[in-house]
PDB file of C-alpha atoms in Angstrom:
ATOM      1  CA  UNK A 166       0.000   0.000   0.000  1.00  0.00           C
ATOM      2  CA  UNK A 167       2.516   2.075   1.056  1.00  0.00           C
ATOM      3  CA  UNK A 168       4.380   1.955  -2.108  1.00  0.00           C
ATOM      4  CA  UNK A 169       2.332   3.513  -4.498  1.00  0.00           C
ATOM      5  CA  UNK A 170       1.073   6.342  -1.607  1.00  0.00           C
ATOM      6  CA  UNK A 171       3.419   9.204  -1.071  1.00  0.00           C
ATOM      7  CA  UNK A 172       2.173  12.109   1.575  1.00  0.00           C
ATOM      8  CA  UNK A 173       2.701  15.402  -0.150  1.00  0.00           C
ATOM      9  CA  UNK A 174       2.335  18.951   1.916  1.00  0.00           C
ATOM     10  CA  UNK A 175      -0.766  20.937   1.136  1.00  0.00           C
ATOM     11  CA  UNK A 176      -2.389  24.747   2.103  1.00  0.00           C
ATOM     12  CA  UNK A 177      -5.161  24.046   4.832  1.00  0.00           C
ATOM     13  CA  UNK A 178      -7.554  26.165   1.791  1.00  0.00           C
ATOM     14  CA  UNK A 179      -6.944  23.350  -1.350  1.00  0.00           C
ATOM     15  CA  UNK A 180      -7.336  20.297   1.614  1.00  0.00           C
ATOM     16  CA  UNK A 181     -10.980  22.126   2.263  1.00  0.00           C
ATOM     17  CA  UNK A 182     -11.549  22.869  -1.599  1.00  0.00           C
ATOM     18  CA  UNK A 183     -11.058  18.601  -1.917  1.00  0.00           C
ATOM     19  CA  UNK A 184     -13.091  18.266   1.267  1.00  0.00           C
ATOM     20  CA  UNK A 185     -15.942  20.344  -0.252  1.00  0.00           C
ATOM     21  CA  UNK A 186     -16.050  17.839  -3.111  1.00  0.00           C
ATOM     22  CA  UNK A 187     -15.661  14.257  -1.414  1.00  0.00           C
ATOM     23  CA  UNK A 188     -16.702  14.690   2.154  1.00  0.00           C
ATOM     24  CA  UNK A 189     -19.561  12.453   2.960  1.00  0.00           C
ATOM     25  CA  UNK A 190     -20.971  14.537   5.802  1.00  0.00           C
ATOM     26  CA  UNK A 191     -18.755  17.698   6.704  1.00  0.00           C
ATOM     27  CA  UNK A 192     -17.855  20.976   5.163  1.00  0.00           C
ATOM     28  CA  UNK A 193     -14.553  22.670   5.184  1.00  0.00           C
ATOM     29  CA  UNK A 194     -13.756  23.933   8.235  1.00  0.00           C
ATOM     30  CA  UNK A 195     -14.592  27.505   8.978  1.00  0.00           C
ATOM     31  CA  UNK A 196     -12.221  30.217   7.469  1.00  0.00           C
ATOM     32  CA  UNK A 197      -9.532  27.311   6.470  1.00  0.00           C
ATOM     33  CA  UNK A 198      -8.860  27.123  10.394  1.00  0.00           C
ATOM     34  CA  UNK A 199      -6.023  24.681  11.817  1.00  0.00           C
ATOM     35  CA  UNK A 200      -2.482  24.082  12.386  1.00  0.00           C
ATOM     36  CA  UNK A 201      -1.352  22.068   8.942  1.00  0.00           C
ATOM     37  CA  UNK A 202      -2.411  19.724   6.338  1.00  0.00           C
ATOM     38  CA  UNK A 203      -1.114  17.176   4.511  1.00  0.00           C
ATOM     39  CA  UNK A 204      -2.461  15.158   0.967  1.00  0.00           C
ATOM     40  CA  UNK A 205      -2.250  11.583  -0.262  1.00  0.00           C
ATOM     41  CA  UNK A 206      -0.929  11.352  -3.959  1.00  0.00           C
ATOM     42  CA  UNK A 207      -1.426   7.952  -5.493  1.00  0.00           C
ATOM     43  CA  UNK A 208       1.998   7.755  -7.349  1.00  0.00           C
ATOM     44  CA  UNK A 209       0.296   5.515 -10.401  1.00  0.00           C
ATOM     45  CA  UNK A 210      -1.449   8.340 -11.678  1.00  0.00           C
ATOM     46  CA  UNK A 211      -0.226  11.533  -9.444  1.00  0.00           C
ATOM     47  CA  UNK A 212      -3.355  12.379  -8.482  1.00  0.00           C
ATOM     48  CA  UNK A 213      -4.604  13.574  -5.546  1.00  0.00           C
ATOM     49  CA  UNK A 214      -7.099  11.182  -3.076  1.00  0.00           C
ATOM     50  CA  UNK A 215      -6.900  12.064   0.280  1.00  0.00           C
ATOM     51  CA  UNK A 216      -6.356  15.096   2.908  1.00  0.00           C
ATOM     52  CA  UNK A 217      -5.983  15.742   6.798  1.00  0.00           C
ATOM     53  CA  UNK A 218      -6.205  19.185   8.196  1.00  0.00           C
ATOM     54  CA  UNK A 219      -4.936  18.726  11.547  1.00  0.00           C
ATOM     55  CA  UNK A 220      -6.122  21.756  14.651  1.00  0.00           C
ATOM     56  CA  UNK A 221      -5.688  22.681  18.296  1.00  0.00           C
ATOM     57  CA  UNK A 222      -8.793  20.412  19.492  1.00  0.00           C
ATOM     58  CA  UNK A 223     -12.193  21.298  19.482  1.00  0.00           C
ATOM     59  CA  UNK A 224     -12.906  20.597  23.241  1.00  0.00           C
ATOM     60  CA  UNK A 225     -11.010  22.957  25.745  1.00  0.00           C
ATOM     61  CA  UNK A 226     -10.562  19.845  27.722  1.00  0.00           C
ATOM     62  CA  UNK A 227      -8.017  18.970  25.625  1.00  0.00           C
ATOM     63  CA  UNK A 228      -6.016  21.874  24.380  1.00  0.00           C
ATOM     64  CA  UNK A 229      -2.810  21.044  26.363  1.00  0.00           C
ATOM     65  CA  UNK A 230      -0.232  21.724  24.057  1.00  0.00           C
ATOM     66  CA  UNK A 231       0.625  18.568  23.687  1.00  0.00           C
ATOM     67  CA  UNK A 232      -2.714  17.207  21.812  1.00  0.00           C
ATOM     68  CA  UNK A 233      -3.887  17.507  18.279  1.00  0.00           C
ATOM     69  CA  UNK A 234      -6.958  16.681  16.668  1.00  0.00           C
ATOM     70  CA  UNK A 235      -7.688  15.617  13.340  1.00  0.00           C
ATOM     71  CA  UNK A 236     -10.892  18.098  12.629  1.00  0.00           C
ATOM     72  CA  UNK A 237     -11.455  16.631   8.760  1.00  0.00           C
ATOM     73  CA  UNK A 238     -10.542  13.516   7.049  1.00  0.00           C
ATOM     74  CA  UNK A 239     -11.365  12.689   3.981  1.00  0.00           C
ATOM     75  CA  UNK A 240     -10.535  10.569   0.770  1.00  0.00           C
ATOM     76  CA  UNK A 241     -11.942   9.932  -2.695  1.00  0.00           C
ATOM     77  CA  UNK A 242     -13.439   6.935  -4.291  1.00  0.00           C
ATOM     78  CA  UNK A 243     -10.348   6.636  -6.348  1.00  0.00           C
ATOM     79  CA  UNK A 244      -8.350   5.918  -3.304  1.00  0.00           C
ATOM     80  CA  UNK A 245      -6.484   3.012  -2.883  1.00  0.00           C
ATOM     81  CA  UNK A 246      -7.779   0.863   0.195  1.00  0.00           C
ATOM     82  CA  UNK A 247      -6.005   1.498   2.912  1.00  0.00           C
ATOM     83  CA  UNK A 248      -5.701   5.386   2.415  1.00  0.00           C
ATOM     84  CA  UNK A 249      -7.426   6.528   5.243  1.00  0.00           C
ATOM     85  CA  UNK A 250      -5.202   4.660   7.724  1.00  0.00           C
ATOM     86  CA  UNK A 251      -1.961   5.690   5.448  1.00  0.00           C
ATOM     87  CA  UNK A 252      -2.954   9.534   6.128  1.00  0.00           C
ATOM     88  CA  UNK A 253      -4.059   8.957  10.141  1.00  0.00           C
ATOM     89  CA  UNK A 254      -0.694   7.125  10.351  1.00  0.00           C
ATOM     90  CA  UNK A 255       1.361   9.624   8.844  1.00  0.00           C
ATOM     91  CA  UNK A 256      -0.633  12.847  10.965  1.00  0.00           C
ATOM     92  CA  UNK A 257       0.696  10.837  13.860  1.00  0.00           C
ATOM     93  CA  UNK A 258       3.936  10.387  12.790  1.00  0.00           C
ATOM     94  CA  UNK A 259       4.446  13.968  12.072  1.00  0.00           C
ATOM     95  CA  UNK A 260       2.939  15.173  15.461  1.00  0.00           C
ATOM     96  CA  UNK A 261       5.336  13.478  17.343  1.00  0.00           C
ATOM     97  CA  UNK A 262       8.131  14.662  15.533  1.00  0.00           C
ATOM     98  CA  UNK A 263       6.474  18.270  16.356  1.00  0.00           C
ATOM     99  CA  UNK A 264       6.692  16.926  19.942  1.00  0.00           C
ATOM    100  CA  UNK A 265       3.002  16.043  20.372  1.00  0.00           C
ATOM    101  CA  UNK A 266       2.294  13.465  22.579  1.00  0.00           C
ATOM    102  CA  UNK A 267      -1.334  12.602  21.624  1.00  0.00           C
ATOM    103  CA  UNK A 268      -3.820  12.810  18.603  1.00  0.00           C
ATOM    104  CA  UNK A 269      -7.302  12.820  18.853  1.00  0.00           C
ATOM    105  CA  UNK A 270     -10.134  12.693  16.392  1.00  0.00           C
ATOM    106  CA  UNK A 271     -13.880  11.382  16.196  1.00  0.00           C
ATOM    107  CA  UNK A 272     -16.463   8.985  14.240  1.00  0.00           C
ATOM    108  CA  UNK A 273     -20.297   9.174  13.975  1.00  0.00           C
ATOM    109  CA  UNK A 274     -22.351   5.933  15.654  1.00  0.00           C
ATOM    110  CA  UNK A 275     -22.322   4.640  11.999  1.00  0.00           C
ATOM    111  CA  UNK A 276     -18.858   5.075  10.999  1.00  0.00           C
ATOM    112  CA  UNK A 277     -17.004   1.654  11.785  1.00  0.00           C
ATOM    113  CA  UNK A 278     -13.317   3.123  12.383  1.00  0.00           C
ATOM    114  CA  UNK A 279     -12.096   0.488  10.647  1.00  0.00           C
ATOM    115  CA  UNK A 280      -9.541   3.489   9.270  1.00  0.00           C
ATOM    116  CA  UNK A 281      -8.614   4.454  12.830  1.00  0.00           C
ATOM    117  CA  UNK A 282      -8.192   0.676  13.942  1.00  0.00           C
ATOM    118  CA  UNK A 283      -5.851  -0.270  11.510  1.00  0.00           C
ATOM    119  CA  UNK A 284      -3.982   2.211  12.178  1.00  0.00           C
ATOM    120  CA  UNK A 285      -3.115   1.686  15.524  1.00  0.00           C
ATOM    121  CA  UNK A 286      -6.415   4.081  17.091  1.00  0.00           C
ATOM    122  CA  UNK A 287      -8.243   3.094  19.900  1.00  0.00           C
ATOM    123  CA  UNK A 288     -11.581   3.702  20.852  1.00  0.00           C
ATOM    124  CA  UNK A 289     -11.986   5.797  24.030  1.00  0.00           C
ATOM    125  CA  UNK A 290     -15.542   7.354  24.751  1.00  0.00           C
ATOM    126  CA  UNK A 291     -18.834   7.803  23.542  1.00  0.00           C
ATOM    127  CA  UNK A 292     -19.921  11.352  23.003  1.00  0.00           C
ATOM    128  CA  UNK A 293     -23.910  12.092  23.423  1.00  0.00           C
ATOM    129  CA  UNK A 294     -25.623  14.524  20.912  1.00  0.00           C
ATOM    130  CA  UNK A 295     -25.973  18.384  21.581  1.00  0.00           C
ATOM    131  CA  UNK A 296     -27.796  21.295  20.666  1.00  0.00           C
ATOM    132  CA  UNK A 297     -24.959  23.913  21.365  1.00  0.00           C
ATOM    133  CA  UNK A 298     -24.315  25.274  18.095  1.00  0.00           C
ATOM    134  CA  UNK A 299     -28.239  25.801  17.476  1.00  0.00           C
ATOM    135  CA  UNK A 300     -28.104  29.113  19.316  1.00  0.00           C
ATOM    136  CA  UNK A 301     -24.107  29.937  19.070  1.00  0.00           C
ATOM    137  CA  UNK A 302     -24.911  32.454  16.664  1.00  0.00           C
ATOM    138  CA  UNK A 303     -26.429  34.695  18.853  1.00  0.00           C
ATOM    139  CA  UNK A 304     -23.473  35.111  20.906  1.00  0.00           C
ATOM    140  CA  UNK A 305     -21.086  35.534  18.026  1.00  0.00           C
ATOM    141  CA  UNK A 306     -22.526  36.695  15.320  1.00  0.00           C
ATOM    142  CA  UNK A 307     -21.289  33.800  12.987  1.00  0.00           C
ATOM    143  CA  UNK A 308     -24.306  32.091  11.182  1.00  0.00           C
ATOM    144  CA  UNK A 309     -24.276  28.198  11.743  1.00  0.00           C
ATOM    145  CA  UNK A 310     -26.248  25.494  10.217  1.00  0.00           C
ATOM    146  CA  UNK A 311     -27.697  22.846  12.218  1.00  0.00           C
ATOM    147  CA  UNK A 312     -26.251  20.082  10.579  1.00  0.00           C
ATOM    148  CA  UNK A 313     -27.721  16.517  10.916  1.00  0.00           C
ATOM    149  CA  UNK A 314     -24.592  14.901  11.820  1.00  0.00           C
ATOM    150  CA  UNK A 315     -24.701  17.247  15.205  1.00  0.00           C
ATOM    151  CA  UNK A 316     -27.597  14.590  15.853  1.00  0.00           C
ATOM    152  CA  UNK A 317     -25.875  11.633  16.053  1.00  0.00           C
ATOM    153  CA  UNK A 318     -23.699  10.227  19.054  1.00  0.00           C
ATOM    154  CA  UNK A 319     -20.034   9.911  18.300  1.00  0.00           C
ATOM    155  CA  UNK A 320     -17.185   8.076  19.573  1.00  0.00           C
ATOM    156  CA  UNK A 321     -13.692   9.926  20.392  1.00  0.00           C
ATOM    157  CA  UNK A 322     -10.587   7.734  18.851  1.00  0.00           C
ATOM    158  CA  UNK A 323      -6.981   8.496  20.386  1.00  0.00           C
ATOM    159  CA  UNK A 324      -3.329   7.432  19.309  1.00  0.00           C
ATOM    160  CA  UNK A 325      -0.912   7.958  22.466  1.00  0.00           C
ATOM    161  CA  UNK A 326       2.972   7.916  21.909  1.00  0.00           C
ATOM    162  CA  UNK A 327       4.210   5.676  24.336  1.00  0.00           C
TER     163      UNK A 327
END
């Protein structure tokens, strides 16, 4: 798998222009936000068909300095199997280089993390539904839809450097 996938680096604004396109259930992030990004180039035809945009994490809980979070993930139908885990394995990999010392990200209840698992992920909580974005706007002025996805449970996945 490896041999014919080769990570290449990539502006936070293209990753979200390819996420716009092939995300099942997400949109960009808002005003290209996060740290980096990295793409997935399938060396048999040099295309692009995969990105990561990596971000401080969502929940303050977590905003040590030391963790990352994996905010979008996404790859194309013309991905090789195997892609996903190839781009979760390599955000790791560079995050401890950076000196991270753990990477979070999260699934919907009808995702299978089969991505996440073989790359090493493990499962770690459930997280219930919320309504908090429904009346965010209010407070700062920045119009939000009320996506369906906010409606499902998800589960948070974490790779620890040991």
């Amino acid at each position: 798998m490896a041999k014919i996938l080769q990570t290449k680096p990539i502006t936070i604004k293209e990753a979200n222009i390819f996420i716009s396109k092939y995300h099942r259930h997400h949109r960009p992030t808002t005003k290209n936000c996060g740290k980096w990004a990295i793409s997935v180039i399938n060396k048999l035809n040099n295309e692009l068909v995969g990105v990561a945009i990596c971000a401080n994490p969502v929940s303050a809980t977590y905003m040590d300095g030391y963790t990352l979070e994996i905010t979008r993930l996404c790859v194309n139908n013309e991905a090789p199997l195997g892609t996903a885990s190839f781009l979760l394995s390599n955000c790791a990999k560079i995050w401890q280089t950076m000196g991270g010392k753990k990477i979070i990200t999260y699934t919907l209840d009808y995702e299978s993390g089969a991505s996440l698992k073989g790359a090493g992920w493990e499962q770690v909580a459930e997280v219930k539904p919320h309504n908090n974005w429904k009346n965010k706007s209010k407070l700062d002025g920045i119009e939000r839809d009320n996506l369906v996805i906010y409606q499902h449970k998800k589960y948070r996945w974490e790779f620890v450097y040991e």
